mmCIF file of C-alpha atoms in Angstrom:
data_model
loop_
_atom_site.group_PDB
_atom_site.id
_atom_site.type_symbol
_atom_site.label_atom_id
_atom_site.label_comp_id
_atom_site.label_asym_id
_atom_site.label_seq_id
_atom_site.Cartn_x
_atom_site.Cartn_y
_atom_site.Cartn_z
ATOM 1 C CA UNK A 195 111.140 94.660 1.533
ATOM 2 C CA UNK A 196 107.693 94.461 3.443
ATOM 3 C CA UNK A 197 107.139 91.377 5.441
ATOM 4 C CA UNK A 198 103.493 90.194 5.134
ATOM 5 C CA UNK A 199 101.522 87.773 7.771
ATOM 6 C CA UNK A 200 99.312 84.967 6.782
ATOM 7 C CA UNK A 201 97.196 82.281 8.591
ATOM 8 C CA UNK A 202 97.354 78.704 7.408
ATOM 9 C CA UNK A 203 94.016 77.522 7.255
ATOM 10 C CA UNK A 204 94.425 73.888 7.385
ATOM 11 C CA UNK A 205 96.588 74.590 10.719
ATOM 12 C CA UNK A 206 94.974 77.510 12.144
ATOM 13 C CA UNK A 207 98.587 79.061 13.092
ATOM 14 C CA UNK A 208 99.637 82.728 11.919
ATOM 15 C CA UNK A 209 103.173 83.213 9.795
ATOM 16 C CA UNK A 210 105.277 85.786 9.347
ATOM 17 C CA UNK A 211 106.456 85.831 5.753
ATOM 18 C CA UNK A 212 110.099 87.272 5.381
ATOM 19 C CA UNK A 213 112.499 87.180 2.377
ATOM 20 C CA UNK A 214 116.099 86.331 2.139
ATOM 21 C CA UNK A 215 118.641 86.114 -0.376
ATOM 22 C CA UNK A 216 120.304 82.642 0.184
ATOM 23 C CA UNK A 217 124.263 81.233 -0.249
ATOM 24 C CA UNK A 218 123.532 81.365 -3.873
ATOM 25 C CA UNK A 219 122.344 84.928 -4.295
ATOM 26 C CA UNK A 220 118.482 84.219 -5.202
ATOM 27 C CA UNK A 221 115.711 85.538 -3.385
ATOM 28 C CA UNK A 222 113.591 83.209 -0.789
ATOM 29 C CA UNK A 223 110.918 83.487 1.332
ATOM 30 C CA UNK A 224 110.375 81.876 4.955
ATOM 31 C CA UNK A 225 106.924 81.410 6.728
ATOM 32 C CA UNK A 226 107.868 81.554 10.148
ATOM 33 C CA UNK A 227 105.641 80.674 13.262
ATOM 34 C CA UNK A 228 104.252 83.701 15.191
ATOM 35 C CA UNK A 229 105.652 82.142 19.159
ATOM 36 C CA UNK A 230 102.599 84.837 20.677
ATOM 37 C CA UNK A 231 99.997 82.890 18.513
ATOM 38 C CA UNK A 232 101.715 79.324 19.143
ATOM 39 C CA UNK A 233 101.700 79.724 22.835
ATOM 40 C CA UNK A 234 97.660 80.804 22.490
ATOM 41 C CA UNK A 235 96.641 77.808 20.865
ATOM 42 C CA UNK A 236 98.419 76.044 23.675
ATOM 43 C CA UNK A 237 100.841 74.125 22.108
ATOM 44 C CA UNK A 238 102.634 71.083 24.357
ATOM 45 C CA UNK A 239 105.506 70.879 22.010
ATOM 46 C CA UNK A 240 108.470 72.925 20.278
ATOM 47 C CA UNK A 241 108.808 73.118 16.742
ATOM 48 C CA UNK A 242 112.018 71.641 15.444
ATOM 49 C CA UNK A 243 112.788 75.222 14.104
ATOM 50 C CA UNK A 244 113.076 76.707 17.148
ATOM 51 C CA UNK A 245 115.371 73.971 19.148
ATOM 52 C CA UNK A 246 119.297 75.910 19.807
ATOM 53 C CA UNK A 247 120.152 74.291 23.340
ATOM 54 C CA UNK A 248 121.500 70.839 24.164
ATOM 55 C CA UNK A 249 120.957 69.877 27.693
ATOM 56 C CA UNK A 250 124.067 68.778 29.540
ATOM 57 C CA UNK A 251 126.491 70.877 27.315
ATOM 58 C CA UNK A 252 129.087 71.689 30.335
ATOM 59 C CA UNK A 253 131.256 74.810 27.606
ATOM 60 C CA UNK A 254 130.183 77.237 24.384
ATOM 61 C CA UNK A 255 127.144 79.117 23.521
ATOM 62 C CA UNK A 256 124.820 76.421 24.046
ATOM 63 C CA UNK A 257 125.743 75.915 27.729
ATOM 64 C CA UNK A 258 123.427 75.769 30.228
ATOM 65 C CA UNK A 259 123.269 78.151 32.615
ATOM 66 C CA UNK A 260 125.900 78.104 35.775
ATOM 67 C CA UNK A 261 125.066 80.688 38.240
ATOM 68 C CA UNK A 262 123.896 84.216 38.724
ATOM 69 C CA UNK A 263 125.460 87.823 38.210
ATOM 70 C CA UNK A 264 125.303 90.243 40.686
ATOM 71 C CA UNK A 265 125.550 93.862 38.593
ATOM 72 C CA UNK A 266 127.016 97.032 39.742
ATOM 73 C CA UNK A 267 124.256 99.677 40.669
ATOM 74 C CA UNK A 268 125.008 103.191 39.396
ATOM 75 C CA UNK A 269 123.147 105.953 40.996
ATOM 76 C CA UNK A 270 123.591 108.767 38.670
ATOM 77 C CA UNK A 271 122.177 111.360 41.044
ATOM 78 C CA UNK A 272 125.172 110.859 43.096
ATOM 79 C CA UNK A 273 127.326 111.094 39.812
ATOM 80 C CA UNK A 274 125.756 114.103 39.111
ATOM 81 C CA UNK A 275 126.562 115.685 42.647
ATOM 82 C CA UNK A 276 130.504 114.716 41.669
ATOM 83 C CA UNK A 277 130.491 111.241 44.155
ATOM 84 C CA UNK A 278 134.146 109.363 42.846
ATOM 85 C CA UNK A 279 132.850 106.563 44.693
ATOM 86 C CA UNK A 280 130.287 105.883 42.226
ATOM 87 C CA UNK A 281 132.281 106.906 39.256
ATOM 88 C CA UNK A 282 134.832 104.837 40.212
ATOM 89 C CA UNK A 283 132.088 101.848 40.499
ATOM 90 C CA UNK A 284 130.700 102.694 36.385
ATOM 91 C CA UNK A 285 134.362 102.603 35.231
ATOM 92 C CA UNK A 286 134.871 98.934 36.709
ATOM 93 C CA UNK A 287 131.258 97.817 35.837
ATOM 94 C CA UNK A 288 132.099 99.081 32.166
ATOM 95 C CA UNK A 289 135.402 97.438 31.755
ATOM 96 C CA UNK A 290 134.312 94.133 33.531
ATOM 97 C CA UNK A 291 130.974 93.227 33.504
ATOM 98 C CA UNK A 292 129.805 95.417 30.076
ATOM 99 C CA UNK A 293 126.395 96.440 31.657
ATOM 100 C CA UNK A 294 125.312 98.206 34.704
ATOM 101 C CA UNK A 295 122.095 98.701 36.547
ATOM 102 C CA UNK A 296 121.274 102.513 36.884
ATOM 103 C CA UNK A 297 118.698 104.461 39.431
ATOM 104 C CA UNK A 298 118.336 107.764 39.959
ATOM 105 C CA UNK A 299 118.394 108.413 36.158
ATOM 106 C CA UNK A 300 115.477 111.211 36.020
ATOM 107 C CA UNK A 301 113.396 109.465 33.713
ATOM 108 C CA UNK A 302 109.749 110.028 35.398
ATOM 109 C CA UNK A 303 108.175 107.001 36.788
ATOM 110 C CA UNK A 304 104.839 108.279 34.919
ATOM 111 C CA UNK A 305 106.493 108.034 32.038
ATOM 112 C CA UNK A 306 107.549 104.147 32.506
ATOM 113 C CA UNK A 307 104.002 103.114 33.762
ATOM 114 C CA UNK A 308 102.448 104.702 30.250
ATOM 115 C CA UNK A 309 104.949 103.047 28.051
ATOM 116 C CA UNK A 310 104.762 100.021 29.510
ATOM 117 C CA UNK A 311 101.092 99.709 29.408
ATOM 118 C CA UNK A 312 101.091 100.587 26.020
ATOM 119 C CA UNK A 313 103.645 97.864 25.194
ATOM 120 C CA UNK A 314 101.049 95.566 27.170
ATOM 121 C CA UNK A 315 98.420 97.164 25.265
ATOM 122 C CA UNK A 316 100.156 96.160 21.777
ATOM 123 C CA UNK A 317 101.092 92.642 22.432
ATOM 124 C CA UNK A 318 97.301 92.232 24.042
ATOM 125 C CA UNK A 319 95.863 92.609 20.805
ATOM 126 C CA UNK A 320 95.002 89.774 18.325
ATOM 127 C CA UNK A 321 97.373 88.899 15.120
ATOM 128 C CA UNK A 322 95.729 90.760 12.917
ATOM 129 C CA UNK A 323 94.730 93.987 14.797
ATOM 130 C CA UNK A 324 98.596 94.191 15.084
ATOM 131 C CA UNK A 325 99.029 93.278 11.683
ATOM 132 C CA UNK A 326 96.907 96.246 10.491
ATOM 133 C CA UNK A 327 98.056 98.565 12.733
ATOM 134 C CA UNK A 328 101.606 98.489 12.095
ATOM 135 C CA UNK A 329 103.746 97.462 8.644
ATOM 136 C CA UNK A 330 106.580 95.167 8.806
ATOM 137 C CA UNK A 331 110.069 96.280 6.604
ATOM 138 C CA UNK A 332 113.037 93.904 5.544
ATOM 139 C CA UNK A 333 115.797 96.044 5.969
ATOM 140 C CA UNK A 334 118.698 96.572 7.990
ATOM 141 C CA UNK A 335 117.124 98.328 10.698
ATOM 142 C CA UNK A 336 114.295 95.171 10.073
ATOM 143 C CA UNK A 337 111.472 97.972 11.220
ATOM 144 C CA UNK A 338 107.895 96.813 12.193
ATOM 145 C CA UNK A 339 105.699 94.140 14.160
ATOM 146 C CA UNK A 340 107.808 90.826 12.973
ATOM 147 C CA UNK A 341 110.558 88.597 13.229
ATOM 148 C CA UNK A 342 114.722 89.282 14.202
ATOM 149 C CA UNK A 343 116.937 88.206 11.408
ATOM 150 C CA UNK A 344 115.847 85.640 9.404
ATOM 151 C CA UNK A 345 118.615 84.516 6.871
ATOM 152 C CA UNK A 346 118.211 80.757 5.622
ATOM 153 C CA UNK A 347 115.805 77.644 5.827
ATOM 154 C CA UNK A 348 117.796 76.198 8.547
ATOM 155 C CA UNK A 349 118.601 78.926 11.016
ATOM 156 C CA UNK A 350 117.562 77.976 14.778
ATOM 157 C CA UNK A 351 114.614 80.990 15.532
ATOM 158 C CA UNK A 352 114.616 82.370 18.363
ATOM 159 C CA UNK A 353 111.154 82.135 20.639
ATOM 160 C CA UNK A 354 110.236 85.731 20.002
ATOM 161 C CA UNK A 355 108.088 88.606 18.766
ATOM 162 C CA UNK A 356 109.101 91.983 18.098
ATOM 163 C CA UNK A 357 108.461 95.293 17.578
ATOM 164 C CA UNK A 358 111.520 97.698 15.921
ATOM 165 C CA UNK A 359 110.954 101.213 15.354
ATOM 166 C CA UNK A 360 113.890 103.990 14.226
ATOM 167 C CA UNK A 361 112.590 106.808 17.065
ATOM 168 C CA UNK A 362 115.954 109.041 16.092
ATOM 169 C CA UNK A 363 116.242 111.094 14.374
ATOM 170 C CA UNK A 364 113.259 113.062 14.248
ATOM 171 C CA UNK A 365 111.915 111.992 11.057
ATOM 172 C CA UNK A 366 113.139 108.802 10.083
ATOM 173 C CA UNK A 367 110.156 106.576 10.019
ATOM 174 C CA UNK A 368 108.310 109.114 7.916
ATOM 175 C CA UNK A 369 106.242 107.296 4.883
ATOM 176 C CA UNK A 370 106.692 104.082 7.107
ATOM 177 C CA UNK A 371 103.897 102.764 8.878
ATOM 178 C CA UNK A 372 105.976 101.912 11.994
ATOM 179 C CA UNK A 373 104.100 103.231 14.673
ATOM 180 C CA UNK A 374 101.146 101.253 15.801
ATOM 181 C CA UNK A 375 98.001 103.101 16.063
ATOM 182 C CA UNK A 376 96.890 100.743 18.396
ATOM 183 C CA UNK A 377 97.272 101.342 21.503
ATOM 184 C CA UNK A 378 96.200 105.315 20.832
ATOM 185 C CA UNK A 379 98.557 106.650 23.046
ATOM 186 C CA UNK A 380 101.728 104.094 21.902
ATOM 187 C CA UNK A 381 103.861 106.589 19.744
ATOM 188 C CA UNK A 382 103.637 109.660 22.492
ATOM 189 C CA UNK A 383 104.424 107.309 25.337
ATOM 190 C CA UNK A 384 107.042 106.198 23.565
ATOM 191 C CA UNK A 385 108.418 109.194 22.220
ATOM 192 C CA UNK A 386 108.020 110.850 25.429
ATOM 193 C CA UNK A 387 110.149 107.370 27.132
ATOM 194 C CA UNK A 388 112.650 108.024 24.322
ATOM 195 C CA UNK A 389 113.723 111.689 24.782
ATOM 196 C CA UNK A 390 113.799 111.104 28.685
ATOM 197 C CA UNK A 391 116.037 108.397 27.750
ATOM 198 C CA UNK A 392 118.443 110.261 25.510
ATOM 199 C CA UNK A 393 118.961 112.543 28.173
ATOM 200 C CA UNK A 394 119.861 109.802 30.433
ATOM 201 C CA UNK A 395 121.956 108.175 28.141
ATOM 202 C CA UNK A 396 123.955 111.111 27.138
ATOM 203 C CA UNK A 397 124.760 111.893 30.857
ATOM 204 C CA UNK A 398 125.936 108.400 31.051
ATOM 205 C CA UNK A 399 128.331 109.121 27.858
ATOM 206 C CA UNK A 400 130.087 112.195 30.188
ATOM 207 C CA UNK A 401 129.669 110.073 33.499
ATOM 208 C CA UNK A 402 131.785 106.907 31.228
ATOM 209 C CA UNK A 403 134.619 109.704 30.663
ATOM 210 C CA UNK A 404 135.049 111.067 33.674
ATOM 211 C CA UNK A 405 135.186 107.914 34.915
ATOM 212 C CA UNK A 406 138.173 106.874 32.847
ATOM 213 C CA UNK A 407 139.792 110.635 33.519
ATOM 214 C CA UNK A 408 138.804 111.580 30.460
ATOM 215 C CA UNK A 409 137.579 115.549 28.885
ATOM 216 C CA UNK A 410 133.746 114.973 29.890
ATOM 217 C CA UNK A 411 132.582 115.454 26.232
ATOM 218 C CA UNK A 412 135.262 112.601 24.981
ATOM 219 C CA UNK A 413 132.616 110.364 24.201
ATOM 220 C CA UNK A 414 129.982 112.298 23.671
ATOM 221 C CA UNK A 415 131.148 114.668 20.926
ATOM 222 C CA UNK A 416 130.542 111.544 18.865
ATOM 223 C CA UNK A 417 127.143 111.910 18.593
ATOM 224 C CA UNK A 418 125.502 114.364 16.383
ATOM 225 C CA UNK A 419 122.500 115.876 17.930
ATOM 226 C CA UNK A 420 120.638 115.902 14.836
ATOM 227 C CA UNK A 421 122.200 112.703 13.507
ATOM 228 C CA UNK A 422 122.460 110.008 15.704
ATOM 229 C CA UNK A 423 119.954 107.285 16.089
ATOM 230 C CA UNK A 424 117.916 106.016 18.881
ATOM 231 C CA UNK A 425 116.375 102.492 17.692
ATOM 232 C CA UNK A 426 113.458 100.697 19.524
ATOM 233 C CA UNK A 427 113.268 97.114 19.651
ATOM 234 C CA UNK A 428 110.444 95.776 22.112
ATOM 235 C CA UNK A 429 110.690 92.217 22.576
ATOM 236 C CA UNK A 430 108.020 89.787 23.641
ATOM 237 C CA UNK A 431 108.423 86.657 25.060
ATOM 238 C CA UNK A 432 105.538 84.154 25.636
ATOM 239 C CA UNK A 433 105.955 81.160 27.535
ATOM 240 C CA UNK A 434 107.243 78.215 25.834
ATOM 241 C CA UNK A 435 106.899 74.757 26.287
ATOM 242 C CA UNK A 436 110.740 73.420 26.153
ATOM 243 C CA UNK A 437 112.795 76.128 28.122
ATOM 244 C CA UNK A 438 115.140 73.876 28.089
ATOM 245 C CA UNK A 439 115.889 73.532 24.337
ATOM 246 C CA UNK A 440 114.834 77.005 23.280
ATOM 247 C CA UNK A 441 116.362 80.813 23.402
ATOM 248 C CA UNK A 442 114.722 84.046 23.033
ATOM 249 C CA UNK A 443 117.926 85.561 21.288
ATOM 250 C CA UNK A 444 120.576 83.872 19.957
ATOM 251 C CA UNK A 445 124.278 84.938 21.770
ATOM 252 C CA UNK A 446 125.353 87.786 20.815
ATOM 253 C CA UNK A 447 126.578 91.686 21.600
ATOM 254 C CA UNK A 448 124.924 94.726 20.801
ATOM 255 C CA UNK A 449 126.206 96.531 17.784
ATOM 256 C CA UNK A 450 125.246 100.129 19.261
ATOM 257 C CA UNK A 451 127.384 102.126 21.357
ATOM 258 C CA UNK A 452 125.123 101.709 24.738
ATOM 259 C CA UNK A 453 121.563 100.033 24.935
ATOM 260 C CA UNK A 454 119.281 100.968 27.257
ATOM 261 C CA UNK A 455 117.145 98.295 28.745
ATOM 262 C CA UNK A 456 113.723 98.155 30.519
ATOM 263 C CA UNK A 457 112.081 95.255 32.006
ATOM 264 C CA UNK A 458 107.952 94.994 31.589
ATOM 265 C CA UNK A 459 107.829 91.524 33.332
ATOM 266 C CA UNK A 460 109.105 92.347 36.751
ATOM 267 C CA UNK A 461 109.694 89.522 38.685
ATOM 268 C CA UNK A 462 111.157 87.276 35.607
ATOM 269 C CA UNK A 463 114.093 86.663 34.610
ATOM 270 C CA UNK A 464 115.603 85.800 31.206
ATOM 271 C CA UNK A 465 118.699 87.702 30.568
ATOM 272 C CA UNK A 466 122.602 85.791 30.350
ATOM 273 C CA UNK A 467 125.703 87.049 30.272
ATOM 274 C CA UNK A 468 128.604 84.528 29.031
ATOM 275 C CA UNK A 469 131.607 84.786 31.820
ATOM 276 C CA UNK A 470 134.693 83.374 30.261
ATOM 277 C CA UNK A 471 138.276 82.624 32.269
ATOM 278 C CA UNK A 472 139.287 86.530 31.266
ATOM 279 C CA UNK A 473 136.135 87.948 33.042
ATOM 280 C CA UNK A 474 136.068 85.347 36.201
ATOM 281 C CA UNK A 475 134.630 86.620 39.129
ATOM 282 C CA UNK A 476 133.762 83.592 41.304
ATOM 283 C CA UNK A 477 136.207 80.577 40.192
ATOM 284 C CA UNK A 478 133.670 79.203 37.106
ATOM 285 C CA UNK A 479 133.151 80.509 33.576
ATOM 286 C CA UNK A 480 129.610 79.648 31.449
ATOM 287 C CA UNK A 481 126.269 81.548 31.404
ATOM 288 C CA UNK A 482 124.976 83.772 34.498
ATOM 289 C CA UNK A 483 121.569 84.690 35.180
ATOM 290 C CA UNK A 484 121.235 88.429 35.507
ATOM 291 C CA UNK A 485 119.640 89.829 38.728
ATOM 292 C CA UNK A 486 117.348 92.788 37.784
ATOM 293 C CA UNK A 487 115.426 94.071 40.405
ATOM 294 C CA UNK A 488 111.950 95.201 39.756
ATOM 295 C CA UNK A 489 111.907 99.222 38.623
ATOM 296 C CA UNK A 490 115.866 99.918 37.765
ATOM 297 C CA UNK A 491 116.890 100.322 34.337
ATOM 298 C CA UNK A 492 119.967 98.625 32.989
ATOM 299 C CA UNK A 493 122.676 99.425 30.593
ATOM 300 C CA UNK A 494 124.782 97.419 27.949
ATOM 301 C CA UNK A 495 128.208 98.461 26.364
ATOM 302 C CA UNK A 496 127.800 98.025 22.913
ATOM 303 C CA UNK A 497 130.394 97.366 20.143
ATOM 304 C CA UNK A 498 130.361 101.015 19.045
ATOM 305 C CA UNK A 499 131.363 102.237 22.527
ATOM 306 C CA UNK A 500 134.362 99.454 23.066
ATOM 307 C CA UNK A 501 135.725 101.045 19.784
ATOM 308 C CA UNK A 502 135.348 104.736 20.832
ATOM 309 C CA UNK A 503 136.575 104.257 24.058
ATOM 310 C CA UNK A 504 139.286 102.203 22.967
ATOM 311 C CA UNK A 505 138.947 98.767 24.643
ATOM 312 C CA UNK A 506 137.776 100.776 28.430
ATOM 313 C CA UNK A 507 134.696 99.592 28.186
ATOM 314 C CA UNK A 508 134.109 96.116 26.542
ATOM 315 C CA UNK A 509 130.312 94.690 25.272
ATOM 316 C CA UNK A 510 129.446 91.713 26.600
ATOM 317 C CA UNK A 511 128.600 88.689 24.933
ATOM 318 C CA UNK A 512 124.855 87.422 26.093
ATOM 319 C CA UNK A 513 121.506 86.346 25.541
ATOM 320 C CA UNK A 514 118.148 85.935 26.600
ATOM 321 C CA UNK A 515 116.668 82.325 27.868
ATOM 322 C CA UNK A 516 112.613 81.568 27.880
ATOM 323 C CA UNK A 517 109.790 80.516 30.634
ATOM 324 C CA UNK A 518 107.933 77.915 30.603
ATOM 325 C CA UNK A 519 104.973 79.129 32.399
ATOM 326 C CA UNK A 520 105.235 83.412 32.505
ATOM 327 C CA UNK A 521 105.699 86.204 29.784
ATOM 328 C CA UNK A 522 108.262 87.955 29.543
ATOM 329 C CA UNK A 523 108.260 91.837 27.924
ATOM 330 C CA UNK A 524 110.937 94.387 27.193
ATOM 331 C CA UNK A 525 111.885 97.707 25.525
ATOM 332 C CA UNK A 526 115.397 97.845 24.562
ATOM 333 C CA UNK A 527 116.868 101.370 23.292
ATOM 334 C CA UNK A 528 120.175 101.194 21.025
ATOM 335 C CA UNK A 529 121.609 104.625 20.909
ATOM 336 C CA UNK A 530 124.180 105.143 18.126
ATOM 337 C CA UNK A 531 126.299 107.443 16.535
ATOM 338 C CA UNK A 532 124.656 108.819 12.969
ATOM 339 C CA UNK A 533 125.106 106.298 10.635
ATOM 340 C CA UNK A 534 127.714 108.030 8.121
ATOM 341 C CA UNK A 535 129.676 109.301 10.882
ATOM 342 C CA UNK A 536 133.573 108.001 11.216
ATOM 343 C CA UNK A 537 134.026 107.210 15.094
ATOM 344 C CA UNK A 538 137.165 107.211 16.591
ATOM 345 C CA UNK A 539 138.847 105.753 19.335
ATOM 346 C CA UNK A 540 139.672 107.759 22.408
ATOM 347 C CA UNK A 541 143.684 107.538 22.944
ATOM 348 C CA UNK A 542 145.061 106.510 26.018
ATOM 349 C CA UNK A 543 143.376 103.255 26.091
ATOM 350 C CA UNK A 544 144.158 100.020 24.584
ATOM 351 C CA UNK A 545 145.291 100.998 21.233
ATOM 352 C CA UNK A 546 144.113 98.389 19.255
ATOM 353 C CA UNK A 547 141.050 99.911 17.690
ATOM 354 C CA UNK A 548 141.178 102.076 14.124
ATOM 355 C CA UNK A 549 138.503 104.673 12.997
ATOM 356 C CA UNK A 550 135.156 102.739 11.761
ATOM 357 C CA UNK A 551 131.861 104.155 9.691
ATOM 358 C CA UNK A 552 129.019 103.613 12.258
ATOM 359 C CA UNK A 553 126.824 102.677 10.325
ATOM 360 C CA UNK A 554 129.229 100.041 8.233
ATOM 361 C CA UNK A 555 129.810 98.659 11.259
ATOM 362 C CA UNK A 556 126.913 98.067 12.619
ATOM 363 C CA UNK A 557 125.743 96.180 8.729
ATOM 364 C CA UNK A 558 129.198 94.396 9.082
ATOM 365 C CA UNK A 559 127.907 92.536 12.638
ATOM 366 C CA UNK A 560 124.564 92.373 10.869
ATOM 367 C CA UNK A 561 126.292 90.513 7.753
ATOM 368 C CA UNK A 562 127.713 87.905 9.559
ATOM 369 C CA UNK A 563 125.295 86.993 12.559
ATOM 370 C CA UNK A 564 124.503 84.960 14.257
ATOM 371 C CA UNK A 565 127.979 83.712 15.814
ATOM 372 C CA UNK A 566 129.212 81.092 18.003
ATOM 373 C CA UNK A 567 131.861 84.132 19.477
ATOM 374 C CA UNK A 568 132.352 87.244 19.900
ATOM 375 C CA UNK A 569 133.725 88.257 16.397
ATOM 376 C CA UNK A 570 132.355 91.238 14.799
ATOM 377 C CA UNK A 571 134.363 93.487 17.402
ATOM 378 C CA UNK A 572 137.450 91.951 15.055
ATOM 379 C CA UNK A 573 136.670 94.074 12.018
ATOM 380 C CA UNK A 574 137.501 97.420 14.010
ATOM 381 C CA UNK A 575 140.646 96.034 15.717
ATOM 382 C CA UNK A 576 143.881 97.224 13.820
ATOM 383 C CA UNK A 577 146.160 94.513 11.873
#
């Protein structure tokens, strides 16, 4: 279902419109605040609808954070020239920390400065030159210039806009008016950011299995050339005027096998990871402030790859956190097996996942988000 946008008159703010079938099976519809628009007309204080935190929480998911996280820094041009130093480093940033920064990936710096000016270019215009120049879908995949997940009345929002577009296969978004035309130049530089990035991504896949000792192509025969999906999810974060009480996405873990993530906003920083007793690494458990320094490119384990791999790699649970006085921009890439295909886990490692349908999956953590845990992972781990 299409999800329209409207101005209130009387207030002078923009909605998203999005529909939702409620605990009682009927159809509703939700006007929900655009945060780009709110934080235009310079609003002092947060709407009730998007309050999540509660300052001086010391445990759970609406903890404050406790700390920063240090992240293991791959070079893949050395893993390419066969260094077991650094493939030894991506099997222990897999298993414990679930994400990884990477340099040396190939993907041309030319080819980051266009689709990140487009991305500015995008988010630059007004409501309703996005509006026309790109559709808005209610589905799983929620394609379009919108809103994340919107599921009841009552749901805590998250203080974001976004931008979702299925780039894989070849041919997915046709007869869906995904793509902005605005910028000009948006779907090429994007396109052109996405195939660099499969490439990089798929040498990560092989890199991941030699790392555990695996065949090379352990991982990666998973993933149908033709088939498998690469879905784009730009997110935009505008200041917001209680940091303190808001989040820009709820916790949770990525339901694709890896994610690959870009930062647009150098110099900010918004993304958490939750560190609980059995991932310690300095004596406290809670929320840790990624460092991401300016130009690397970082990647996530998702759900689907902790299931293929068998529990070697495990996703971690986190989430992003707002400004108060700078923007924040990314483009997040969530590479998946085809959506029909029947994954199965590599033997050898934990031996607690079963076989899964990708795409099944993927609506099962859909279904039942948000959570307060980590509990989709559950449905793919045996009886």
């Amino acid at each position: 279902m299409e999800m329209e946008g409207e101005k209130t008159e009387d207030e002078g703010f923009f909605f998203h419109e999005v529909s939702f079938v409620d605990r009682d099976g009927r159809l509703r519809t939700s006007r929900v605040p655009v945060v780009q628009e709110l934080d235009r007309r310079g609003i002092t204080q947060l709407p009730q609808r998007f309050v999540q935190l509660k300052p001086g929480d010391s445990v759970g998911p609406t903890q404050c954070c406790t700390g920063s996280e240090t992240l293991q820094t791959i070079d893949l041009s050395m893993v390419r020239d066969g260094s077991a130093e650094e493939l030894a480093k991506l099997a222990e940033a897999a298993k414990q920390q679930g994400m990884f920064l990477i340099k040396g990936h190939g993907v041309d710096s030319s080819v980051l400065d266009e689709v990140e000016a487009a991305v500015k270019g995008f988010f630059g215009l007004s409501f309703e030159e996005k509006k026309s120049s790109v559709g808005s879908y209610g589905s799983a995949d929620n394609m379009g210039y919108g809103r994340n997940f919107v599921k009841s009345e009552d749901q805590p929002l998250d203080w974001i806009d976004r931008l979702a577009i299925k780039a894989l296969p070849k041919g997915a978004t046709d007869g869906l008016n995904v793509w902005p035309h605005k910028p000009a130049n948006f779907r090429r530089a994007m396109e052109t950011y996405v195939d660099q990035s499969r490439n990089v991504l798929d040498q990560v896949l092989v890199s991941l299995a030699e790392s555990f000792s695996l065949d090379k192509h352990a991982f990666l025969h998973q993933f149908d050339p033709q088939g498998s999906e690469m879905n784009v999810r730009v997110n935009y974060y505008p200041p917001c005027p209680r940091p303190d009480l808001a989040l820009g996405i709820t916790p949770h873990t990525d339901a694709s096998a890896l994610t690959l993530l870009t930062q647009i906003s150098h110099g900010t920083h918004g993304l958490q990871v939750f560190r609980g007793l059995d991932h310690d690494l300095d004596g406290r458990s809670g929320w840790r402030t990624v460092v991401w320094p300016s130009g690397a490119l970082l990647v996530i384990v998702g759900d689907l790859f902790e299931i293929i791999s068998d529990g070697r790699g495990e996703s971690p649970w986190h989430r992003v956190v707002t400004q108060a006085y700078a923007e924040r921009m990314s483009i997040a890439l969530f590479y998946n097996p085809a959506p029909e295909s029947e994954i199965s886990p590599v033997k050898g490692g934990s031996g607690t996942y079963r076989k899964v349908v990708a795409g099944e999956y993927r609506m099962h953590l859909y279904g039942i988000s948000p959570t307060k845990k980590k509990e989709a992972i559950l449905h793919a781990k045996k009886a």
